[in-house]
Coordinates of C-alpha atoms in Angstrom, one line a residue:
Chain A
X7 CA 3.1 33.3 -7.9
X8 CA 1.4 32.5 -4.5
X9 CA 2.6 29.8 -2.1
X10 CA 0.1 27.4 -1.1
X11 CA 2.2 25.4 1.2
X12 CA 5.8 24.6 2.0
X13 CA 7.0 21.7 4.2
X14 CA 10.4 20.7 5.1
X15 CA 11.1 17.3 3.7
X16 CA 14.2 14.9 3.2
X17 CA 16.8 18.1 3.8
X18 CA 14.8 20.4 1.4
X19 CA 11.6 22.3 1.1
X20 CA 8.7 20.6 -0.7
X21 CA 6.5 23.7 -1.9
X22 CA 3.2 23.9 -3.8
X23 CA 2.6 27.1 -5.7
X24 CA 0.1 28.6 -7.9
X25 CA -0.4 31.4 -10.5
X26 CA -2.5 32.9 -12.9
X27 CA -1.5 31.4 -16.3
X28 CA -1.5 33.8 -19.2
X29 CA -1.4 30.4 -21.6
X30 CA -4.2 28.8 -20.0
X31 CA -6.2 31.6 -19.1
X32 CA -6.5 29.7 -15.6
X33 CA -5.1 29.6 -12.2
X34 CA -2.3 26.6 -12.5
X35 CA -0.9 25.0 -9.4
X36 CA 2.6 23.1 -9.4
X37 CA 5.0 21.5 -6.9
X38 CA 8.7 22.3 -6.8
X39 CA 11.1 20.5 -4.1
X40 CA 14.2 22.6 -3.7
X41 CA 17.1 20.7 -1.8
X42 CA 19.1 22.6 0.9
X43 CA 22.1 24.3 -1.1
X44 CA 24.6 26.9 -0.5
X45 CA 23.5 30.3 -1.0
X46 CA 23.9 31.6 -4.5
X47 CA 24.1 28.0 -5.8
X48 CA 21.9 27.5 -9.0
X49 CA 20.5 23.8 -9.1
X50 CA 19.7 21.6 -12.1
X51 CA 16.2 21.0 -12.7
X52 CA 14.2 17.7 -13.3
X53 CA 10.6 18.5 -14.8
X54 CA 8.1 15.6 -14.0
X55 CA 5.2 15.3 -16.1
X56 CA 1.9 13.6 -14.8
X57 CA -0.4 11.3 -16.4
X58 CA -4.2 11.2 -17.0
X59 CA -6.6 12.4 -14.1
X60 CA -3.4 13.5 -11.9
X61 CA -2.7 17.0 -10.7
X62 CA 1.0 17.8 -9.4
X63 CA -0.3 16.3 -6.0
X64 CA -0.1 12.6 -7.0
X65 CA 3.7 12.6 -7.5
X66 CA 4.5 15.1 -4.8
X67 CA 2.7 12.5 -2.3
X68 CA 3.6 9.2 -3.7
X69 CA 6.4 9.6 -6.1
X70 CA 9.2 9.1 -3.3
X71 CA 11.8 11.2 -5.2
X72 CA 12.8 13.8 -2.5
X73 CA 15.6 11.6 -0.9
X74 CA 17.4 11.0 -4.3
X75 CA 16.9 14.7 -5.3
X76 CA 18.2 16.0 -2.2
X77 CA 21.1 13.7 -2.4
X78 CA 22.0 14.6 -6.0
X79 CA 21.2 18.5 -5.6
X80 CA 18.5 18.5 -8.2
X81 CA 15.0 20.8 -8.0
X82 CA 12.0 18.8 -9.1
X83 CA 9.1 20.5 -10.7
X84 CA 5.8 18.8 -11.0
X85 CA 3.1 20.8 -13.2
X86 CA -0.6 20.0 -13.5
X87 CA -1.7 18.2 -16.4
X88 CA -4.4 20.8 -17.9
X89 CA -6.3 23.9 -16.9
X90 CA -9.2 23.3 -14.6
X91 CA -12.1 25.2 -12.9
X92 CA -15.3 26.4 -13.6
X93 CA -15.6 28.0 -17.2
X94 CA -12.9 25.3 -18.6
X95 CA -14.2 23.1 -21.1
X96 CA -14.6 19.4 -20.0
X97 CA -15.7 16.1 -21.2
X98 CA -17.3 13.1 -20.3
X99 CA -14.8 10.4 -19.4
X100 CA -11.2 10.7 -17.4
X101 CA -9.5 10.7 -21.0
X102 CA -10.4 14.2 -22.4
X103 CA -10.8 17.7 -21.0
X104 CA -9.7 18.7 -17.5
X105 CA -7.0 16.2 -16.2
X106 CA -6.0 15.3 -19.8
X107 CA -4.4 18.1 -21.5
X108 CA -2.0 15.5 -23.5
X109 CA 0.8 18.4 -23.3
X110 CA -0.4 20.2 -26.7
X111 CA -1.6 23.3 -27.7
X112 CA -5.3 22.7 -29.0
X113 CA -6.6 24.1 -32.2
X114 CA -10.3 23.2 -32.2
X115 CA -13.2 24.6 -30.4
X116 CA -14.2 24.3 -27.5
X117 CA -10.6 23.8 -26.3
X118 CA -8.2 26.0 -28.1
X119 CA -8.6 28.8 -25.7
X120 CA -7.5 27.3 -22.4
X121 CA -5.8 24.0 -23.6
X122 CA -2.1 25.2 -24.2
X123 CA -0.1 22.8 -22.2
X124 CA 2.6 22.9 -24.7
X125 CA 3.3 26.5 -24.6
X126 CA 2.7 26.5 -20.9
X127 CA 5.3 23.9 -20.3
X128 CA 7.7 25.3 -23.1
X129 CA 7.7 28.8 -22.3
X130 CA 5.5 30.1 -19.6
X131 CA 6.4 27.8 -16.8
X132 CA 10.0 27.6 -17.2
X133 CA 10.4 31.4 -17.2
X134 CA 8.3 31.5 -13.9
X135 CA 10.7 28.8 -12.3
X136 CA 13.7 30.5 -13.4
X137 CA 12.5 33.8 -11.7
X138 CA 11.5 32.4 -8.6
X139 CA 13.6 29.4 -7.7
X140 CA 17.6 28.8 -7.6
X141 CA 17.9 27.0 -10.7
X142 CA 20.3 26.6 -13.7
X143 CA 17.9 26.6 -16.7
X144 CA 21.0 25.4 -18.7
X145 CA 20.7 22.0 -16.7
X146 CA 17.2 20.5 -17.4
X147 CA 16.0 16.9 -17.8
X148 CA 12.4 15.7 -18.1
X149 CA 10.5 12.5 -17.2
X150 CA 6.9 11.7 -16.9
X151 CA 4.4 8.8 -16.5
X152 CA 1.9 7.6 -19.0
X153 CA 0.3 10.8 -20.7
X154 CA 3.2 12.5 -19.0
X155 CA 5.6 10.1 -20.3
X156 CA 4.3 11.0 -23.8
X157 CA 4.8 14.7 -22.7
X158 CA 8.4 13.9 -21.7
X159 CA 9.2 12.1 -24.9
X160 CA 7.8 14.8 -27.1
X161 CA 9.1 17.8 -25.1
X162 CA 12.5 16.2 -25.3
X163 CA 12.5 15.2 -29.2
X164 CA 11.4 18.8 -30.0
X165 CA 13.7 20.6 -27.7
X166 CA 17.1 18.7 -27.6
X167 CA 18.8 21.8 -26.6
X168 CA 16.7 22.1 -23.7
X169 CA 17.0 18.6 -22.0
X170 CA 20.0 16.8 -21.4
X171 CA 18.4 13.6 -20.7
X172 CA 14.7 12.2 -21.2
X173 CA 13.2 9.4 -19.3
X174 CA 9.4 7.9 -19.0
X175 CA 7.3 5.8 -16.9
X176 CA 5.0 3.8 -18.9
X177 CA 4.6 6.3 -21.6
X178 CA 2.1 6.6 -24.4
X179 CA 4.8 6.1 -27.0
X180 CA 2.6 6.6 -30.1
X181 CA -0.4 8.4 -29.5
X182 CA -1.6 8.8 -33.0
X183 CA -1.8 4.8 -33.2
X184 CA -3.7 4.2 -30.0
X185 CA -7.3 4.8 -28.7
X186 CA -6.2 7.4 -26.0
X187 CA -4.2 9.7 -28.6
X188 CA -6.5 8.9 -31.7
X189 CA -9.7 10.3 -29.3
X190 CA -7.8 13.3 -27.9
X191 CA -5.8 14.3 -31.0
X192 CA -9.2 14.2 -33.1
X193 CA -11.0 16.5 -30.7
X194 CA -7.9 18.8 -29.7
X195 CA -6.0 19.1 -33.1
X196 CA -8.7 18.1 -35.6
X197 CA -9.1 14.9 -38.2
X198 CA -5.9 16.1 -40.1
X199 CA -3.3 13.9 -38.8
X200 CA -0.3 15.8 -40.3
X201 CA -1.0 18.1 -37.1
X202 CA -0.8 15.2 -34.8
X203 CA 3.0 14.3 -35.8
X204 CA 4.6 16.7 -33.5
X205 CA 2.7 15.1 -30.5
X206 CA 3.8 11.8 -31.1
X207 CA 7.2 10.5 -30.3
X208 CA 7.5 7.6 -32.8
X209 CA 6.3 9.8 -35.6
X210 CA 8.8 12.5 -34.2
X211 CA 11.8 10.1 -34.4
X212 CA 10.5 9.0 -37.8
X213 CA 10.7 12.4 -38.9
X214 CA 14.3 12.8 -37.7
X215 CA 14.0 14.0 -34.3
X216 CA 16.7 12.6 -32.0
X217 CA 17.7 12.3 -28.2
X218 CA 21.1 11.7 -26.7
X219 CA 19.9 9.1 -24.7
X220 CA 16.3 7.4 -23.1
X221 CA 15.5 5.5 -20.1
X222 CA 12.0 3.9 -20.1
X223 CA 10.6 1.8 -17.1
X224 CA 7.3 -0.2 -18.1
X225 CA 5.5 -2.8 -15.8
X226 CA 4.6 -6.0 -17.4
X227 CA 1.3 -6.2 -15.4
X228 CA 0.3 -2.7 -16.7
X229 CA -3.6 -2.9 -17.8
X230 CA -2.7 -0.3 -20.2
X231 CA 0.2 -2.2 -22.0
X232 CA -2.2 -5.3 -22.5
X233 CA -4.8 -2.4 -23.9
X234 CA -2.4 -1.5 -26.4
X235 CA -2.3 2.4 -25.2
X236 CA 1.3 2.4 -24.6
X237 CA 3.2 0.6 -27.3
X238 CA 6.7 0.5 -25.8
X239 CA 7.5 -1.9 -28.7
X240 CA 7.1 0.9 -31.5
X241 CA 9.4 3.1 -29.4
X242 CA 12.1 0.5 -29.5
X243 CA 11.8 -0.2 -32.8
X244 CA 11.8 3.5 -33.7
X245 CA 15.0 4.2 -31.5
X246 CA 16.7 1.4 -33.2
X247 CA 16.2 2.5 -36.7
X248 CA 17.2 6.0 -35.6
X249 CA 20.2 4.9 -33.6
X250 CA 18.9 6.4 -30.6
X251 CA 20.5 4.8 -27.6
X252 CA 17.5 3.9 -25.4
X253 CA 17.3 1.6 -22.5
X254 CA 13.7 0.2 -22.1
X255 CA 13.3 -1.9 -19.0
X256 CA 10.4 -4.6 -18.4
X257 CA 9.7 -4.9 -14.8
X258 CA 7.9 -8.2 -14.1
X259 CA 4.5 -7.9 -12.2
X260 CA 4.6 -4.3 -11.5
X261 CA 1.6 -2.4 -12.9
X262 CA 0.6 1.4 -14.1
X263 CA 0.4 2.8 -10.3
X264 CA 2.4 5.1 -8.2
X265 CA 3.4 1.5 -6.4
X266 CA 5.4 1.0 -9.7
X267 CA 6.7 4.6 -10.2
X268 CA 7.9 5.1 -6.5
X269 CA 9.8 1.7 -7.1
X270 CA 12.2 3.3 -9.7
X271 CA 11.7 7.1 -9.7
X272 CA 14.8 7.4 -7.5
X273 CA 16.7 5.4 -9.9
X274 CA 15.7 7.8 -12.6
X275 CA 16.6 11.0 -10.6
X276 CA 20.3 9.2 -10.2
X277 CA 20.4 8.5 -13.9
X278 CA 19.3 12.1 -14.8
X279 CA 21.9 13.4 -12.3
X280 CA 24.6 11.7 -13.8
X281 CA 23.8 13.8 -17.2
X282 CA 23.1 17.0 -15.3
X283 CA 26.7 17.4 -13.6
X284 CA 28.7 20.4 -14.9
Chain B
X3 CA -10.2 -12.0 5.2
X4 CA -10.5 -10.3 1.5
X5 CA -8.1 -8.9 -0.7
X6 CA -8.8 -5.6 -1.6
X7 CA -5.8 -4.7 -3.6
X8 CA -2.2 -6.2 -4.3
X9 CA 0.3 -4.1 -6.0
X10 CA 3.9 -5.1 -6.7
X11 CA 6.3 -2.3 -5.3
X12 CA 9.9 -2.1 -4.3
X13 CA 10.5 -5.8 -4.7
X14 CA 7.6 -6.9 -2.6
X15 CA 4.0 -7.0 -2.5
X16 CA 1.8 -4.3 -0.9
X17 CA -1.4 -5.4 -0.2
X18 CA -4.6 -4.1 1.3
X19 CA -7.0 -6.3 3.1
X20 CA -10.3 -6.3 5.0
X21 CA -11.9 -8.7 7.5
X22 CA -14.9 -8.7 9.9
X23 CA -13.7 -7.9 13.4
X24 CA -14.9 -9.7 16.3
X25 CA -13.7 -6.9 18.4
X26 CA -15.2 -3.8 16.7
X27 CA -18.1 -5.4 15.1
X28 CA -17.1 -3.9 11.8
X29 CA -15.5 -4.7 8.7
X30 CA -11.7 -3.1 9.5
X31 CA -9.3 -2.6 6.7
X32 CA -5.5 -2.7 7.0
X33 CA -2.4 -3.0 4.9
X34 CA 0.7 -5.4 4.6
X35 CA 3.9 -4.9 2.6
X36 CA 5.5 -8.2 2.1
X37 CA 9.0 -8.1 0.6
X38 CA 10.1 -11.2 -1.7
X39 CA 11.7 -13.8 0.5
X40 CA 12.7 -17.5 0.1
X41 CA 9.7 -20.0 0.3
X42 CA 9.1 -21.1 3.9
X43 CA 11.0 -18.3 5.2
X44 CA 9.1 -16.3 8.0
X45 CA 9.8 -12.5 8.5
X46 CA 9.8 -10.2 11.2
X47 CA 7.1 -7.7 11.5
X48 CA 7.1 -3.8 12.2
X49 CA 3.7 -2.6 13.3
X50 CA 2.9 1.3 12.3
X51 CA 0.0 2.9 14.0
X52 CA -1.5 6.0 12.4
X53 CA -2.7 9.3 13.9
X54 CA -6.0 11.0 14.1
X55 CA -8.0 11.2 11.0
X56 CA -6.0 8.5 9.3
X57 CA -6.9 5.1 7.9
X58 CA -4.0 2.6 6.7
X59 CA -3.8 4.5 3.4
X60 CA -2.0 7.4 4.5
X61 CA 1.2 5.7 5.5
X62 CA 0.8 3.2 2.7
X63 CA 0.8 6.0 -0.1
X64 CA 3.2 8.5 1.6
X65 CA 5.4 6.9 4.2
X66 CA 8.4 5.8 1.9
X67 CA 9.0 2.8 4.0
X68 CA 8.9 -0.2 1.2
X69 CA 12.4 0.1 0.1
X70 CA 13.9 -0.2 3.6
X71 CA 11.5 -3.1 4.5
X72 CA 12.6 -4.8 1.2
X73 CA 16.2 -4.2 2.1
X74 CA 15.8 -5.5 5.7
X75 CA 13.4 -8.1 4.9
X76 CA 10.6 -6.8 7.1
X77 CA 6.9 -7.2 6.9
X78 CA 5.1 -3.7 7.6
X79 CA 1.5 -4.0 8.8
X80 CA -0.5 -0.6 9.2
X81 CA -4.1 -0.9 10.6
X82 CA -6.7 1.7 10.5
X83 CA -7.2 4.0 13.7
X84 CA -10.8 3.0 14.8
X85 CA -14.2 1.4 13.6
X86 CA -15.9 2.8 11.0
X87 CA -19.2 3.0 9.1
X88 CA -22.9 3.7 9.4
X89 CA -23.9 2.4 13.1
X90 CA -20.5 3.2 14.6
X91 CA -21.0 6.1 17.1
X92 CA -19.2 9.1 15.8
X93 CA -18.7 12.6 17.2
X94 CA -18.1 16.3 15.9
X95 CA -14.5 17.0 15.4
X96 CA -11.6 15.2 14.1
X97 CA -10.3 14.0 17.8
X98 CA -13.2 11.8 18.9
X99 CA -15.0 9.0 17.2
X100 CA -14.2 7.6 13.8
X101 CA -10.6 7.9 13.2
X102 CA -10.1 8.8 16.6
X103 CA -9.8 5.4 18.4
X104 CA -6.8 6.0 20.7
X105 CA -5.7 2.7 21.1
X106 CA -7.9 1.7 23.9
X107 CA -10.9 -0.4 24.8
X108 CA -13.6 2.1 25.4
X109 CA -15.7 1.6 28.7
X110 CA -18.4 4.1 28.4
X111 CA -21.7 4.5 26.2
X112 CA -21.8 4.9 23.3
X113 CA -18.5 3.5 22.7
X114 CA -18.1 0.8 24.5
X115 CA -19.4 -1.8 21.9
X116 CA -17.0 -1.1 18.8
X117 CA -14.4 1.3 20.1
X118 CA -12.0 -1.8 20.9
X119 CA -8.8 -0.9 19.3
X120 CA -6.4 -2.3 22.1
X121 CA -7.8 -5.5 22.0
X122 CA -7.8 -5.4 18.4
X123 CA -4.1 -4.7 18.0
X124 CA -3.1 -6.6 21.1
X125 CA -5.0 -9.7 20.0
X126 CA -7.3 -10.1 17.3
X127 CA -5.1 -8.8 14.3
X128 CA -1.7 -10.2 15.3
X129 CA -3.8 -13.6 15.0
X130 CA -5.0 -12.9 11.8
X131 CA -1.5 -11.7 10.6
X132 CA 0.0 -14.7 11.9
X133 CA -2.5 -17.1 10.1
X134 CA -2.4 -15.2 6.8
X135 CA 1.1 -13.8 6.2
X136 CA 4.8 -15.4 6.4
X137 CA 5.7 -13.7 9.4
X138 CA 7.6 -14.6 12.7
X139 CA 5.7 -13.5 15.5
X140 CA 8.4 -13.8 18.1
X141 CA 10.3 -10.7 16.2
X142 CA 7.7 -7.9 16.5
X143 CA 8.5 -4.2 16.7
X144 CA 6.1 -1.0 16.8
X145 CA 6.2 2.5 15.8
X146 CA 3.7 5.1 15.0
X147 CA 2.5 8.8 14.4
X148 CA 1.0 11.1 16.9
X149 CA -1.9 9.1 18.3
X150 CA -0.4 6.3 16.7
X151 CA 2.8 7.2 18.4
X152 CA 1.1 7.1 21.6
X153 CA -0.3 3.7 20.8
X154 CA 3.4 2.5 19.9
X155 CA 4.5 3.8 23.2
X156 CA 1.5 2.4 25.1
X157 CA 1.7 -1.1 23.7
X158 CA 5.4 -1.4 24.0
X159 CA 5.3 -0.4 27.6
X160 CA 2.4 -2.9 28.4
X161 CA 3.9 -5.7 26.2
X162 CA 7.7 -5.8 26.5
X163 CA 7.7 -9.3 25.7
X164 CA 5.8 -8.9 22.4
X165 CA 7.8 -6.1 21.0
X166 CA 11.8 -6.0 20.6
X167 CA 11.9 -2.3 19.9
X168 CA 9.4 0.6 20.0
X169 CA 9.8 4.0 18.2
X170 CA 7.4 6.8 17.5
X171 CA 7.0 10.1 15.3
X172 CA 5.6 13.2 16.9
X173 CA 4.0 10.9 19.7
X174 CA 1.2 12.0 22.4
X175 CA 3.5 11.0 25.1
X176 CA 1.1 11.9 27.8
X177 CA -2.4 12.2 26.9
X178 CA -3.8 12.3 30.3
X179 CA -2.1 15.7 31.0
X180 CA -3.1 17.2 27.1
X181 CA -6.1 18.6 25.6
X182 CA -6.6 15.8 23.3
X183 CA -6.4 12.9 25.7
X184 CA -8.3 14.5 28.6
X185 CA -11.0 14.9 25.9
X186 CA -10.8 11.4 24.8
X187 CA -10.4 9.6 27.7
X188 CA -13.1 11.3 29.5
X189 CA -15.4 10.3 26.9
X190 CA -14.0 6.9 26.1
X191 CA -13.1 5.9 29.7
X192 CA -15.2 8.1 32.2
X193 CA -14.1 10.7 34.7
X194 CA -12.0 8.3 37.1
X195 CA -8.5 9.1 36.2
X196 CA -7.2 5.8 37.6
X197 CA -8.5 4.0 34.4
X198 CA -6.4 6.3 32.2
X199 CA -3.1 5.2 33.5
X200 CA -2.7 2.0 31.2
X201 CA -3.1 4.6 28.4
X202 CA -0.7 6.9 29.0
X203 CA 3.1 6.5 28.5
X204 CA 4.5 8.8 30.7
X205 CA 2.3 7.2 33.8
X206 CA 3.0 3.7 32.6
X207 CA 6.8 4.5 33.1
X208 CA 6.0 6.2 36.3
X209 CA 4.2 3.1 37.4
X210 CA 7.1 1.0 36.7
X211 CA 6.6 -0.2 33.0
X212 CA 9.9 -0.4 30.8
X213 CA 11.3 -0.8 27.4
X214 CA 14.6 -1.9 26.4
X215 CA 15.2 1.1 24.1
X216 CA 13.3 3.8 22.3
X217 CA 13.7 6.0 19.3
X218 CA 11.4 9.3 18.9
X219 CA 11.7 11.8 16.1
X220 CA 9.9 15.2 16.7
X221 CA 9.8 18.4 14.4
X222 CA 10.5 21.6 15.9
X223 CA 8.0 23.4 13.8
X224 CA 5.0 20.8 14.5
X225 CA 1.9 23.0 15.3
X226 CA 0.9 20.4 17.9
X227 CA 4.2 20.4 19.7
X228 CA 3.5 24.4 20.1
X229 CA 0.0 23.4 21.2
X230 CA 1.1 21.5 23.9
X231 CA -0.3 18.3 22.7
X232 CA 2.7 16.0 22.3
X233 CA 4.9 16.6 25.5
X234 CA 8.2 14.9 24.5
X235 CA 9.8 17.0 27.3
X236 CA 7.6 14.7 29.7
X237 CA 8.7 11.5 28.0
X238 CA 12.0 12.6 28.4
X239 CA 12.0 13.2 31.9
X240 CA 10.2 10.0 32.8
X241 CA 12.8 7.8 30.6
X242 CA 15.5 9.4 32.6
X243 CA 14.1 9.0 35.8
X244 CA 13.3 5.4 35.0
X245 CA 16.8 4.5 33.2
X246 CA 15.1 3.8 29.8
X247 CA 17.4 4.4 27.3
X248 CA 15.6 6.8 24.9
X249 CA 17.0 8.8 21.9
X250 CA 14.8 11.6 21.5
X251 CA 15.7 13.7 18.3
X252 CA 14.3 17.2 17.6
X253 CA 14.5 18.0 13.8
X254 CA 14.6 21.8 12.9
X255 CA 11.9 23.2 10.8
X256 CA 9.9 19.6 10.4
X257 CA 6.2 19.6 11.2
X258 CA 3.6 17.0 11.9
X259 CA 3.0 15.8 8.3
X260 CA 3.9 13.0 6.1
X261 CA 6.6 15.1 4.7
X262 CA 8.1 14.7 8.0
X263 CA 7.4 11.0 8.7
X264 CA 8.4 10.1 5.2
X265 CA 11.9 11.6 5.8
X266 CA 12.7 9.3 8.4
X267 CA 10.8 6.4 8.4
X268 CA 13.5 4.4 6.3
X269 CA 15.9 5.1 9.3
X270 CA 13.3 3.6 11.9
X271 CA 13.1 0.6 9.8
X272 CA 16.8 0.2 9.6
X273 CA 16.9 0.8 13.4
X274 CA 14.3 -1.7 14.2
X275 CA 15.5 -4.2 12.0
X276 CA 19.0 -4.2 13.8
X277 CA 16.7 -5.2 17.0
X278 CA 14.7 -7.7 15.2
X279 CA 17.7 -9.6 13.7
X280 CA 18.0 -13.3 14.6

C-alpha cells in the first residue's frame, strides 16, 4: 500500500492510499479517515460506496463526514467505483465500464478479468484495511450513494453478519427493473436474469435476505428518481412485505448531488454509530 | 445576473451566479448560500474571499459552511479571485494574473483594465448582492483564505464601518514583505512601495487603521508558513502594538488546504454570527 496523501482534518487524519489489486488487476485508490484515538484502540468502520462516474475523491472532498466521524470515533473508508486505466475495458457513456463497476463480479467479456468489485469490496480491501489501520472488523457498517447505494444494500443483504447497519442515499433499489441496471447487468452478467438476482436489493429481499435495520434518504427533486432509475417505492414495498424495519425519508427539493448527500451524511454517521457501539 | 445553478442543501439554497462586471470588463461568477428564512426577513452577510488559483467553487464544494450558516441565519457570498477568460492578461505561474487578483486595483499595464478586484468587491458586487438577495447590508462580516485572508484583512481595515468582524485562514499578513506580494505588487502596482501600503494589513495597522476584533487560524504544518509567505508573527506584533484584540490560533499539524479550512470554518461562522446579531 502506498500513501498518496495525508492531511490533518477535523481532529483526525484524512488519507488517500493506493495498492495493486489482485482482484481487478489494476492499481486501486481509496481514502480512509481515521479520527484521533488512544493508542491500541480499534475503531469501528463505516464503508461509503460511491455512485456512477465517482472516485474516492468526490465524497472525500464534498461529503462533510469528518466532523461526525471524529465525534463518534468511526473510521470512514471510501473505495473507488471500478478498475481504471489503460488496458482496462471501457465503454461509451458514463453508465458502463470505468467509473461504473456496479459492485459486481462480471462474468462476460470483455469485463470478467478486471471488473471484480464485489470480490474487491467483500474480501480484498477489507483484509488490507484490517492490516493497515486501527479498525475493529467486528464492527462494520455500510452506506453509499446511487450505484453505491445499490452496493450498500446488496452487500448488506448478502452479508448480514458483517454489517451491523446499512444506509443509503438515493440508491438504485431494483437495478434489474430499471434502465441503468438492465444495461449494465446484461453486459457484465449476460442475458440470464437468474444471475442478476444477487445484485438486486429488491430481488434479494424477495428471496429471503434480511437486514436488521435500514435508513434511506431520497430527494424529491432528484432527476433520476423522476427517470425511474431509483425506485424507492419498490424497496419500501419489499421491506414492508419482509418485515424489515426501514426508514425511507423523502426530502423536499433535494436533488441527486453532493449538496444533498452532505446535508444528511453526518446524520447517517450518527445513526450507524448508535448501532456500532460495543 | 444569470443563475448558473441552484441546489437545495442544509436547509437553504446554494446558488452559483454570473454577471457582466463593469469593473473587470469580464463575466464574473460567484456563489451565494441563502438559508431558509421568513419572507421579508433580511439576513446578515458573511463574505468569503478565496486564495490563489481558486474560484468560487473551491469553498462552495469543500468549505463545509452551510450547516453553520443555516443554523445562524447567515448569507454566505464567495466571489471569484480575479477576472478570467480570453483577452484577459495572464502570466506564467499560479501567483500572477488569472486566479491571482490580490484584491487590488492594478495601475500598471497590462493589468489595469481588468484587474480591479478591490473596486469589484468594495462596490460593484455588494450593490448586486443587495439588489438580488434578501440581505441586510448593515450587517456584514468578512473572512478569507491565504490571498483571500489578505483580502479580508485589508478590506476590513480600510472599511471599518462596513464590516462588523474580520477573520482569516492562513492569511498573507504582510504581502509587501514576502515573495508572493513583492512579485504581485511590483507587477500590478509598480515599483513605488508607497502605493502598496493600502494593500498590506501590517502596513495599514502601522498607519493607524483599526479593527474591532480579529480571529485568525493558522496551521503549523502549512508549507507556505515555512516558506515565510504568511507571517502571522508580524500581524500579531502589529495588533499588539495597536491594541487590536486579535485571537491568532496555531493548529498543530494542519496544512494550507481545505482539509484545514473546513475544520474551522463553521467556528468562524459562529464567531461572526455573535458579532452580526441585532
